[in-house]
Amino acid sequence: MRTGVLWGVGVGPGDPDLITRGAARAIAGARVVAYPTLAGGSSFARAIAADLIADGAREIAIDVPMSRERAPAQAAYDDGAARIAAALDEGEDVVCLCEGDPFFYGSFMYLHARLKARFEIRVIPGVTSVSAASARVARPLAARNERVTILPGPLDEAELATRIAEAEAVVVMKLGRHMAKVRGVIERLHLTERAIYVERATLPEERIHPLSEAPEVAPYFSMILIAKGGDPWL
Amino acid sequence: MRTGVLWGVGVGPGDPDLITRGAARAIAGARVVAYPTLAGGSSFARAIAADLIADGAREIAIDVPMSRERAPAQAAYDDGAARIAAALDEGEDVVCLCEGDPFFYGSFMYLHARLKARFEIRVIPGVTSVSAASARVARPLAARNERVTILPGPLDEAELATRIAEAEAVVVMKLGRHMAKVRGVIERLHLTERAIYVERATLPEERIHPLSEAPEVAPYFSMILIAKGGDPWL
């Protein structure tokens, strides 16, 4: 019997209109869809693609616990990968819904790492939250021969300071509980006036503020853009 | 009379299936479309979206001359912006087709800079060639807390060497006539075995090679991905 193919499908940053035509077709045709959920809550990726999922499709929710330790999340991906593998072994294709782009800081990599040796995996790239944020603030992210540096907020303070100092265009992703630290680094580099805060770009609850007016507490799906040269953001 | 809105619409990296649903609707509904052409040749952006352009739509081709000097291209954008402005002043919306994502190294910024003071501009983000390349080579671009550094090939040799040396995940864009220089830098850093060459990702003429087997001459729409840590590319 034919083994199924695992599809990693990017659903874009939030607005369902930013799902690609190819991703929409793959999702609509899927008999099995998989997606992460966070700590028993709902799935952001599923919510973005909800209008496309066929009635009667089998759904594999991979519940990732909220923890700073790696082991509980890794156990959740082990379990999710096993359930996906079972469907693939039955000959079913599985469409895994991924926020943004599957291979750009996506949790899909944890499934990919576990399943790539045994199954065919294909990826449909998606619009990243970085592209969405620069569209929404209406300013080019990268122009001409500018370098772009993308930094995860969890990096430690000294590393963030060094990397931001030597960069040109900067994106700091995954702010969450790292917001105060990141803001402090940017202030000490005297770059606050060149920085803009973007939360949940393209969603109805989107928020965009100069960093000086950004909230104290940021969700995971937020970022700061810093433009050292050229026009300011607003 | 109502003034028109200028839409900067990302059409993605090449495969028409990677056009978003929102972009497809905007293009299909456009009575005026604009796009760059290169030195009297055809338009890559128009080719990607060709199946969507309505019969009878007015087309504004902005012919960008091939030149290492800035002035001829800038004159072309001046002229293109003037023709777009004339349509907007007539009350027509104009949909400008942009390869990849409009604000990620896109020529749309030249129109944006010329027209933003006078007209409303909205951007629909697109899938970048970077996301497309990592999907096609089937390896995450950025994992966990990795930093991502995106470098344009035209940077000078010393700067490229410094920036690649201090980076983690690296993308070198816009190779073109800079291919030999970029390859030499990567060799001297002993990173050739960690580098992969991707040309025209997602198009029928796509080529993917380990850097050691990459062609001597690269087109503009090509890139090198370097992964210093984790799995090799192939």
CSV table of C-alpha atoms in Angstrom, one decimal:
chain,number,residue,atom,x,y,z
A,1,MET,CA,0.0,0.0,0.0
A,2,ARG,CA,1.1,3.5,-0.8
A,3,THR,CA,2.5,5.5,2.2
A,4,GLY,CA,1.0,8.9,2.6
A,5,VAL,CA,2.9,12.2,2.1
A,6,LEU,CA,3.3,14.7,5.0
A,7,TRP,CA,2.6,18.3,3.8
A,8,GLY,CA,3.9,21.2,5.9
A,9,VAL,CA,1.6,24.0,4.8
A,10,GLY,CA,2.3,27.6,5.7
A,11,VAL,CA,-1.0,29.5,6.4
A,12,GLY,CA,0.6,32.9,6.7
A,13,PRO,CA,0.6,35.4,9.5
A,14,GLY,CA,-3.1,35.6,10.4
A,15,ASP,CA,-5.4,37.1,7.8
A,16,PRO,CA,-6.9,34.1,5.9
A,17,ASP,CA,-6.5,36.1,2.7
A,18,LEU,CA,-2.8,35.6,3.1
A,19,ILE,CA,-3.1,31.9,2.6
A,20,THR,CA,-1.6,31.0,-0.8
A,21,ARG,CA,-3.7,29.4,-3.5
A,22,GLY,CA,-1.7,26.2,-3.3
A,23,ALA,CA,-2.0,26.0,0.4
A,24,ALA,CA,-5.8,26.6,0.2
A,25,ARG,CA,-6.1,23.8,-2.3
A,26,ALA,CA,-4.0,21.4,-0.2
A,27,ILE,CA,-6.0,22.2,3.0
A,28,ALA,CA,-9.4,21.9,1.3
A,29,GLY,CA,-8.4,18.6,-0.2
A,30,ALA,CA,-7.0,17.1,3.0
A,31,ARG,CA,-8.7,14.1,4.7
A,32,VAL,CA,-6.3,14.4,7.6
A,33,VAL,CA,-5.1,17.8,9.1
A,34,ALA,CA,-2.7,18.2,11.9
A,35,TYR,CA,-1.8,21.4,13.9
A,36,PRO,CA,-0.3,22.5,17.2
A,37,THR,CA,-2.4,23.7,20.0
A,38,LEU,CA,-0.9,25.5,23.0
A,39,ALA,CA,-1.5,24.2,26.5
A,40,GLY,CA,-4.9,22.8,25.8
A,41,GLY,CA,-6.1,26.0,24.1
A,42,SER,CA,-7.1,26.6,20.6
A,43,SER,CA,-4.8,26.4,17.6
A,44,PHE,CA,-3.8,29.7,15.9
A,45,ALA,CA,-2.9,27.8,12.7
A,46,ARG,CA,-6.2,26.0,12.6
A,47,ALA,CA,-8.1,29.3,13.2
A,48,ILE,CA,-6.4,30.9,10.2
A,49,ALA,CA,-7.4,28.0,7.9
A,50,ALA,CA,-10.7,27.2,9.5
A,51,ASP,CA,-12.9,28.1,6.5
A,52,LEU,CA,-10.9,25.7,4.3
A,53,ILE,CA,-11.0,22.5,6.4
A,54,ALA,CA,-13.3,19.9,4.8
A,55,ASP,CA,-16.3,18.6,6.8
A,56,GLY,CA,-15.4,15.2,8.2
A,57,ALA,CA,-11.6,15.7,7.9
A,58,ARG,CA,-9.8,13.8,10.7
A,59,GLU,CA,-7.9,16.3,12.9
A,60,ILE,CA,-4.7,15.6,14.8
A,61,ALA,CA,-4.2,18.2,17.5
A,62,ILE,CA,-0.7,18.3,18.9
A,63,ASP,CA,-1.0,19.8,22.3
A,64,VAL,CA,2.2,21.5,23.3
A,65,PRO,CA,2.4,22.3,27.0
A,66,MET,CA,3.5,25.7,28.3
A,67,SER,CA,6.8,25.1,29.9
A,68,ARG,CA,10.3,26.6,29.9
A,69,GLU,CA,11.7,23.1,29.9
A,70,ARG,CA,12.2,21.3,26.7
A,71,ALA,CA,11.3,17.8,27.7
A,72,PRO,CA,7.4,18.2,27.9
A,73,ALA,CA,7.2,19.9,24.5
A,74,GLN,CA,9.5,17.3,23.0
A,75,ALA,CA,7.3,14.5,24.4
A,76,ALA,CA,4.3,16.2,22.8
A,77,TYR,CA,6.0,16.3,19.4
A,78,ASP,CA,7.0,12.6,19.8
A,79,ASP,CA,3.3,11.8,20.4
A,80,GLY,CA,2.1,14.0,17.6
A,81,ALA,CA,4.7,12.5,15.2
A,82,ALA,CA,3.6,9.0,16.1
A,83,ARG,CA,-0.1,9.8,15.4
A,84,ILE,CA,0.8,11.4,12.1
A,85,ALA,CA,3.0,8.4,11.2
A,86,ALA,CA,0.1,6.1,11.9
A,87,ALA,CA,-2.0,8.0,9.4
A,88,LEU,CA,0.8,8.1,6.8
A,89,ASP,CA,1.3,4.4,7.2
A,90,GLU,CA,-2.4,3.9,6.5
A,91,GLY,CA,-1.8,5.6,3.2
A,92,GLU,CA,-3.4,8.9,4.1
A,93,ASP,CA,-1.7,12.2,3.2
A,94,VAL,CA,-1.5,14.5,6.2
A,95,VAL,CA,-1.6,18.3,5.9
A,96,CYS,CA,0.1,20.0,8.8
A,97,LEU,CA,-1.1,23.6,9.3
A,98,CYS,CA,1.8,25.9,10.2
A,99,GLU,CA,1.5,29.6,11.2
A,100,GLY,CA,3.5,31.8,8.9
A,101,ASP,CA,6.1,29.8,7.0
A,102,PRO,CA,6.8,26.2,8.1
A,103,PHE,CA,10.6,26.6,8.0
A,104,PHE,CA,10.9,30.0,9.5
A,105,TYR,CA,10.9,29.5,13.3
A,106,GLY,CA,8.0,27.1,13.0
A,107,SER,CA,7.2,24.1,15.2
A,108,PHE,CA,6.9,22.1,12.0
A,109,MET,CA,10.6,21.5,12.2
A,110,TYR,CA,10.1,19.2,15.2
A,111,LEU,CA,7.8,17.0,13.2
A,112,HIS,CA,10.0,17.2,10.2
A,113,ALA,CA,13.0,16.1,12.2
A,114,ARG,CA,11.1,13.1,13.5
A,115,LEU,CA,9.5,11.9,10.3
A,116,LYS,CA,11.8,12.8,7.4
A,117,ALA,CA,13.7,9.6,7.5
A,118,ARG,CA,10.6,7.5,7.0
A,119,PHE,CA,8.2,9.6,5.0
A,120,GLU,CA,8.1,11.9,2.0
A,121,ILE,CA,7.6,15.5,3.2
A,122,ARG,CA,6.7,18.5,1.1
A,123,VAL,CA,6.6,22.1,2.2
A,124,ILE,CA,4.4,24.9,0.9
A,125,PRO,CA,6.0,28.1,2.0
A,126,GLY,CA,3.9,30.9,3.5
A,127,VAL,CA,3.9,34.6,4.1
A,128,THR,CA,6.0,35.3,7.2
A,129,SER,CA,4.9,37.6,10.1
A,130,VAL,CA,8.0,39.7,9.2
A,131,SER,CA,6.6,40.4,5.7
A,132,ALA,CA,3.2,41.1,7.2
A,133,ALA,CA,4.6,43.5,9.7
A,134,SER,CA,6.5,45.5,7.2
A,135,ALA,CA,3.4,45.7,5.0
A,136,ARG,CA,1.3,46.9,7.9
A,137,VAL,CA,3.7,49.6,9.0
A,138,ALA,CA,4.0,50.6,5.3
A,139,ARG,CA,7.8,50.8,5.2
A,140,PRO,CA,10.3,48.6,3.3
A,141,LEU,CA,12.0,46.1,5.5
A,142,ALA,CA,15.1,45.8,3.3
A,143,ALA,CA,16.1,48.2,0.6
A,144,ARG,CA,19.0,48.1,-1.9
A,145,ASN,CA,22.0,46.5,-0.3
A,146,GLU,CA,20.9,46.6,3.3
A,147,ARG,CA,21.6,43.7,5.5
A,148,VAL,CA,18.7,42.2,7.4
A,149,THR,CA,19.2,40.6,10.8
A,150,ILE,CA,16.5,38.5,12.5
A,151,LEU,CA,16.9,37.8,16.2
A,152,PRO,CA,14.8,35.8,18.5
A,153,GLY,CA,13.8,37.6,21.7
A,154,PRO,CA,15.0,34.8,24.0
A,155,LEU,CA,18.7,35.5,23.2
A,156,ASP,CA,20.5,36.9,26.2
A,157,GLU,CA,20.9,40.5,26.8
A,158,ALA,CA,24.6,40.8,25.8
A,159,GLU,CA,24.1,38.9,22.6
A,160,LEU,CA,21.1,40.9,21.6
A,161,ALA,CA,23.0,44.2,22.3
A,162,THR,CA,26.0,43.0,20.2
A,163,ARG,CA,23.9,41.8,17.3
A,164,ILE,CA,21.6,44.8,17.2
A,165,ALA,CA,24.6,47.2,17.4
A,166,GLU,CA,26.3,45.6,14.3
A,167,ALA,CA,23.1,45.2,12.2
A,168,GLU,CA,21.3,47.4,9.8
A,169,ALA,CA,17.7,46.5,9.5
A,170,VAL,CA,16.7,44.4,12.5
A,171,VAL,CA,13.7,42.3,13.4
A,172,VAL,CA,13.4,40.9,17.0
A,173,MET,CA,10.9,38.1,17.0
A,174,LYS,CA,9.1,36.1,19.7
A,175,LEU,CA,9.0,38.9,22.3
A,176,GLY,CA,6.6,37.4,24.9
A,177,ARG,CA,8.2,37.5,28.3
A,178,HIS,CA,11.4,38.9,26.8
A,179,MET,CA,9.8,42.3,26.0
A,180,ALA,CA,11.3,44.3,28.9
A,181,LYS,CA,14.8,42.9,28.2
A,182,VAL,CA,14.6,43.7,24.5
A,183,ARG,CA,13.3,47.2,25.1
A,184,GLY,CA,16.1,47.9,27.6
A,185,VAL,CA,18.7,46.8,25.1
A,186,ILE,CA,17.3,49.0,22.4
A,187,GLU,CA,17.1,52.0,24.8
A,188,ARG,CA,20.7,51.6,25.8
A,189,LEU,CA,21.7,51.6,22.1
A,190,HIS,CA,19.7,54.8,21.7
A,191,LEU,CA,17.6,53.2,19.0
A,192,THR,CA,14.1,53.5,20.6
A,193,GLU,CA,13.2,56.3,18.1
A,194,ARG,CA,14.1,54.0,15.2
A,195,ALA,CA,12.0,51.1,16.5
A,196,ILE,CA,8.4,50.1,16.0
A,197,TYR,CA,6.3,47.4,17.8
A,198,VAL,CA,3.9,45.2,15.9
A,199,GLU,CA,1.6,42.7,17.5
A,200,ARG,CA,-0.5,40.2,15.6
A,201,ALA,CA,0.0,41.8,12.2
A,202,THR,CA,-3.0,41.5,9.8
A,203,LEU,CA,-5.4,40.2,12.4
A,204,PRO,CA,-8.3,42.3,13.7
A,205,GLU,CA,-6.6,42.7,17.1
A,206,GLU,CA,-3.4,44.0,15.4
A,207,ARG,CA,-1.5,46.7,17.3
A,208,ILE,CA,1.2,48.9,16.0
A,209,HIS,CA,3.0,51.4,18.2
A,210,PRO,CA,6.3,53.3,18.2
A,211,LEU,CA,8.4,51.3,20.7
A,212,SER,CA,8.2,54.2,23.2
A,213,GLU,CA,4.4,53.6,23.4
A,214,ALA,CA,4.5,49.8,23.2
A,215,PRO,CA,2.8,47.8,26.0
A,216,GLU,CA,4.8,46.4,28.9
A,217,VAL,CA,3.6,42.9,28.2
A,218,ALA,CA,3.9,41.5,24.7
A,219,PRO,CA,2.4,38.2,23.4
A,220,TYR,CA,4.6,35.6,21.6
A,221,PHE,CA,3.2,36.8,18.3
A,222,SER,CA,4.7,40.2,18.3
A,223,MET,CA,8.0,41.8,17.1
A,224,ILE,CA,10.0,44.9,17.0
A,225,LEU,CA,11.4,46.3,13.8
A,226,ILE,CA,14.4,48.6,13.9
A,227,ALA,CA,15.5,50.7,10.9
A,228,LYS,CA,18.8,52.3,11.5
A,229,GLY,CA,19.0,54.1,8.2
A,230,GLY,CA,16.5,55.8,5.9
A,231,ASP,CA,13.0,56.9,6.8
A,232,PRO,CA,11.6,56.4,10.3
A,233,TRP,CA,8.7,54.0,10.6
A,234,LEU,CA,5.8,56.5,11.1
B,1,MET,CA,-13.4,62.9,-7.6
B,2,ARG,CA,-12.0,60.1,-5.5
B,3,THR,CA,-8.3,59.5,-5.9
B,4,GLY,CA,-7.2,55.9,-6.6
B,5,VAL,CA,-5.3,53.7,-4.2
B,6,LEU,CA,-1.9,52.2,-5.1
B,7,TRP,CA,-1.6,48.5,-4.2
B,8,GLY,CA,1.8,46.9,-3.9
B,9,VAL,CA,0.9,43.3,-4.4
B,10,GLY,CA,3.4,40.5,-3.7
B,11,VAL,CA,3.0,37.6,-6.2
B,12,GLY,CA,5.5,35.3,-4.5
B,13,PRO,CA,8.7,33.6,-5.7
B,14,GLY,CA,7.5,32.2,-9.0
B,15,ASP,CA,5.0,29.4,-8.8
B,16,PRO,CA,1.6,31.0,-9.5
B,17,ASP,CA,0.2,28.7,-6.7
B,18,LEU,CA,2.2,30.8,-4.2
B,19,ILE,CA,0.1,33.9,-4.9
B,20,THR,CA,-2.1,34.5,-1.9
B,21,ARG,CA,-5.8,34.5,-2.1
B,22,GLY,CA,-5.9,38.2,-1.3
B,23,ALA,CA,-3.4,39.1,-4.0
B,24,ALA,CA,-5.2,36.9,-6.5
B,25,ARG,CA,-8.5,38.8,-5.8
B,26,ALA,CA,-6.8,42.2,-6.0
B,27,ILE,CA,-5.1,41.3,-9.3
B,28,ALA,CA,-8.2,39.8,-10.9
B,29,GLY,CA,-10.2,42.9,-10.0
B,30,ALA,CA,-7.7,45.4,-11.2
B,31,ARG,CA,-8.5,47.8,-14.1
B,32,VAL,CA,-4.9,49.0,-14.1
B,33,VAL,CA,-1.9,46.9,-13.4
B,34,ALA,CA,1.7,48.1,-13.3
B,35,TYR,CA,4.9,46.1,-13.2
B,36,PRO,CA,8.6,46.4,-13.8
B,37,THR,CA,10.3,45.0,-17.0
B,38,LEU,CA,14.0,44.6,-17.3
B,39,ALA,CA,15.8,46.3,-20.3
B,40,GLY,CA,12.9,45.9,-22.7
B,41,GLY,CA,12.4,42.3,-21.8
B,42,SER,CA,9.5,40.6,-20.3
B,43,SER,CA,8.3,41.1,-16.7
B,44,PHE,CA,8.8,38.3,-14.2
B,45,ALA,CA,6.2,39.6,-11.9
B,46,ARG,CA,3.6,39.8,-14.7
B,47,ALA,CA,4.5,36.3,-15.9
B,48,ILE,CA,3.8,34.9,-12.4
B,49,ALA,CA,0.4,36.6,-12.3
B,50,ALA,CA,-0.5,36.3,-16.0
B,51,ASP,CA,-3.5,34.0,-15.5
B,52,LEU,CA,-5.2,36.5,-13.2
B,53,ILE,CA,-4.9,39.7,-15.2
B,54,ALA,CA,-8.4,40.7,-16.5
B,55,ASP,CA,-8.9,41.0,-20.3
B,56,GLY,CA,-8.8,44.7,-21.2
B,57,ALA,CA,-6.9,45.8,-18.0
B,58,ARG,CA,-4.7,48.8,-18.7
B,59,GLU,CA,-1.0,47.9,-18.2
B,60,ILE,CA,1.8,50.2,-17.1
B,61,ALA,CA,5.1,48.6,-17.8
B,62,ILE,CA,8.0,50.3,-16.1
B,63,ASP,CA,11.1,49.5,-18.1
B,64,VAL,CA,14.2,49.5,-16.0
B,65,PRO,CA,17.4,49.7,-18.0
B,66,MET,CA,20.3,47.4,-17.2
B,67,SER,CA,23.0,49.6,-15.8
B,68,ARG,CA,25.4,49.7,-12.9
B,69,GLU,CA,24.7,53.4,-12.6
B,70,ARG,CA,21.7,54.6,-10.5
B,71,ALA,CA,20.5,57.5,-12.6
B,72,PRO,CA,19.0,55.6,-15.6
B,73,ALA,CA,16.9,53.3,-13.3
B,74,GLN,CA,15.9,56.2,-11.1
B,75,ALA,CA,14.7,58.1,-14.3
B,76,ALA,CA,12.7,55.0,-15.2
B,77,TYR,CA,11.0,54.9,-11.8
B,78,ASP,CA,10.3,58.7,-12.1
B,79,ASP,CA,8.5,58.1,-15.3
B,80,GLY,CA,6.7,55.0,-14.0
B,81,ALA,CA,5.6,56.8,-10.9
B,82,ALA,CA,4.3,59.7,-13.1
B,83,ARG,CA,2.2,57.3,-15.2
B,84,ILE,CA,0.8,55.6,-12.1
B,85,ALA,CA,0.1,59.0,-10.5
B,86,ALA,CA,-1.9,60.0,-13.6
B,87,ALA,CA,-4.1,56.8,-13.3
B,88,LEU,CA,-4.6,57.4,-9.6
B,89,ASP,CA,-5.5,61.0,-10.2
B,90,GLU,CA,-8.2,59.8,-12.7
B,91,GLY,CA,-9.6,57.8,-9.8
B,92,GLU,CA,-8.4,54.4,-10.9
B,93,ASP,CA,-6.8,52.0,-8.3
B,94,VAL,CA,-3.5,50.7,-9.6
B,95,VAL,CA,-2.2,47.2,-8.7
B,96,CYS,CA,1.5,47.0,-8.9
B,97,LEU,CA,2.8,43.4,-9.3
B,98,CYS,CA,5.9,42.7,-7.2
B,99,GLU,CA,8.1,39.6,-7.3
B,100,GLY,CA,8.2,37.9,-3.9
B,101,ASP,CA,7.3,40.4,-1.2
B,102,PRO,CA,7.0,44.1,-2.1
B,103,PHE,CA,9.0,45.3,0.9
B,104,PHE,CA,11.7,42.7,0.9
B,105,TYR,CA,14.4,44.0,-1.5
B,106,GLY,CA,11.6,44.9,-4.0
B,107,SER,CA,11.7,47.6,-6.6
B,108,PHE,CA,8.3,48.6,-5.3
B,109,MET,CA,10.1,50.8,-2.7
B,110,TYR,CA,11.1,53.1,-5.5
B,111,LEU,CA,7.5,53.8,-6.4
B,112,HIS,CA,6.5,53.8,-2.8
B,113,ALA,CA,9.0,56.5,-2.0
B,114,ARG,CA,7.8,58.7,-4.9
B,115,LEU,CA,4.1,58.3,-4.4
B,116,LYS,CA,3.5,57.9,-0.6
B,117,ALA,CA,3.2,61.6,0.1
B,118,ARG,CA,0.4,62.1,-2.4
B,119,PHE,CA,-1.6,58.8,-2.5
B,120,GLU,CA,-2.9,56.1,-0.3
B,121,ILE,CA,-0.7,53.0,-0.6
B,122,ARG,CA,-1.6,49.5,0.7
B,123,VAL,CA,0.7,46.5,0.5
B,124,ILE,CA,-0.2,42.8,0.3
B,125,PRO,CA,2.8,40.8,1.5
B,126,GLY,CA,4.0,37.9,-0.4
B,127,VAL,CA,6.0,34.7,0.0
B,128,THR,CA,9.7,35.5,-0.3
B,129,SER,CA,12.2,33.7,-2.4
B,130,VAL,CA,14.0,32.9,0.9
B,131,SER,CA,10.9,30.9,2.3
B,132,ALA,CA,10.6,29.3,-1.1
B,133,ALA,CA,14.2,28.2,-1.2
B,134,SER,CA,14.1,26.6,2.3
B,135,ALA,CA,10.9,24.8,1.4
B,136,ARG,CA,12.5,23.4,-1.8
B,137,VAL,CA,15.7,22.3,-0.1
B,138,ALA,CA,13.6,20.7,2.6
B,139,ARG,CA,15.4,22.1,5.6
B,140,PRO,CA,14.4,24.7,8.2
B,141,LEU,CA,15.9,28.1,7.6
B,142,ALA,CA,15.7,29.1,11.2
B,143,ALA,CA,15.2,26.9,14.2
B,144,ARG,CA,14.6,27.7,17.9
B,145,ASN,CA,16.8,30.7,18.9
B,146,GLU,CA,19.0,30.8,15.8
B,147,ARG,CA,19.8,34.2,14.3
B,148,VAL,CA,19.1,34.7,10.6
B,149,THR,CA,21.3,37.1,8.5
B,150,ILE,CA,20.3,38.1,5.0
B,151,LEU,CA,23.0,39.6,2.9
B,152,PRO,CA,22.9,41.1,-0.6
B,153,GLY,CA,25.6,39.7,-2.9
B,154,PRO,CA,26.7,43.2,-4.0
B,155,LEU,CA,28.2,43.9,-0.6
B,156,ASP,CA,32.0,44.1,-0.8
B,157,GLU,CA,34.2,41.1,-0.1
B,158,ALA,CA,35.5,42.2,3.3
B,159,GLU,CA,32.0,43.1,4.6
B,160,LEU,CA,30.6,39.8,3.3
B,161,ALA,CA,33.4,37.8,5.1
B,162,THR,CA,32.8,39.6,8.4
B,163,ARG,CA,29.1,39.3,8.3
B,164,ILE,CA,29.1,35.6,7.3
B,165,ALA,CA,31.7,34.8,9.9
B,166,GLU,CA,29.6,36.3,12.8
B,167,ALA,CA,26.3,34.9,11.6
B,168,GLU,CA,24.4,31.6,12.2
B,169,ALA,CA,21.9,30.9,9.5
B,170,VAL,CA,22.9,33.0,6.4
B,171,VAL,CA,21.2,33.8,3.1
B,172,VAL,CA,23.1,35.6,0.4
B,173,MET,CA,20.7,37.1,-2.1
B,174,LYS,CA,21.0,38.7,-5.6
B,175,LEU,CA,24.0,36.7,-6.6
B,176,GLY,CA,24.2,37.6,-10.4
B,177,ARG,CA,27.6,38.8,-11.3
B,178,HIS,CA,28.7,38.6,-7.6
B,179,MET,CA,28.7,34.8,-7.6
B,180,ALA,CA,32.4,34.3,-7.9
B,181,LYS,CA,33.2,36.8,-5.2
B,182,VAL,CA,30.6,35.3,-2.8
B,183,ARG,CA,31.8,31.8,-3.5
B,184,GLY,CA,35.3,32.8,-2.8
B,185,VAL,CA,34.4,34.3,0.6
B,186,ILE,CA,32.5,31.2,1.6
B,187,GLU,CA,35.4,29.0,0.6
B,188,ARG,CA,37.9,31.0,2.6
B,189,LEU,CA,35.6,30.7,5.6
B,190,HIS,CA,35.6,26.9,5.1
B,191,LEU,CA,31.8,26.9,4.9
B,192,THR,CA,31.4,25.5,1.3
B,193,GLU,CA,30.2,22.2,2.7
B,194,ARG,CA,27.5,24.0,4.7
B,195,ALA,CA,26.3,26.0,1.7
B,196,ILE,CA,23.6,25.2,-0.9
B,197,TYR,CA,22.8,27.1,-4.1
B,198,VAL,CA,19.2,27.7,-5.1
B,199,GLU,CA,18.2,29.3,-8.5
B,200,ARG,CA,14.6,30.2,-9.4
B,201,ALA,CA,13.0,28.3,-6.5
B,202,THR,CA,9.6,26.9,-7.3
B,203,LEU,CA,9.8,27.6,-11.1
B,204,PRO,CA,10.1,24.8,-13.7
B,205,GLU,CA,13.7,25.8,-14.3
B,206,GLU,CA,14.6,25.7,-10.6
B,207,ARG,CA,18.2,24.4,-9.9
B,208,ILE,CA,19.4,23.3,-6.5
B,209,HIS,CA,23.1,22.3,-6.0
B,210,PRO,CA,25.6,22.0,-3.2
B,211,LEU,CA,27.7,25.1,-3.5
B,212,SER,CA,30.6,23.0,-4.6
B,213,GLU,CA,28.6,22.0,-7.7
B,214,ALA,CA,26.9,25.4,-8.4
B,215,PRO,CA,27.3,27.0,-11.8
B,216,GLU,CA,30.0,29.7,-12.4
B,217,VAL,CA,27.4,32.2,-13.6
B,218,ALA,CA,24.3,32.8,-11.5
B,219,PRO,CA,21.2,34.8,-12.4
B,220,TYR,CA,19.9,37.6,-10.2
B,221,PHE,CA,17.2,35.4,-8.9
B,222,SER,CA,19.4,33.0,-7.1
B,223,MET,CA,20.8,32.7,-3.6
B,224,ILE,CA,23.1,30.7,-1.3
B,225,LEU,CA,21.9,29.4,2.0
B,226,ILE,CA,24.5,28.6,4.7
B,227,ALA,CA,23.7,26.6,7.8
B,228,LYS,CA,26.5,26.6,10.3
B,229,GLY,CA,24.8,24.4,12.8
B,230,GLY,CA,22.5,21.4,12.7
B,231,ASP,CA,21.8,19.2,9.8
B,232,PRO,CA,23.6,19.8,6.5
B,233,TRP,CA,21.3,20.7,3.5
B,234,LEU,CA,21.3,17.5,1.6
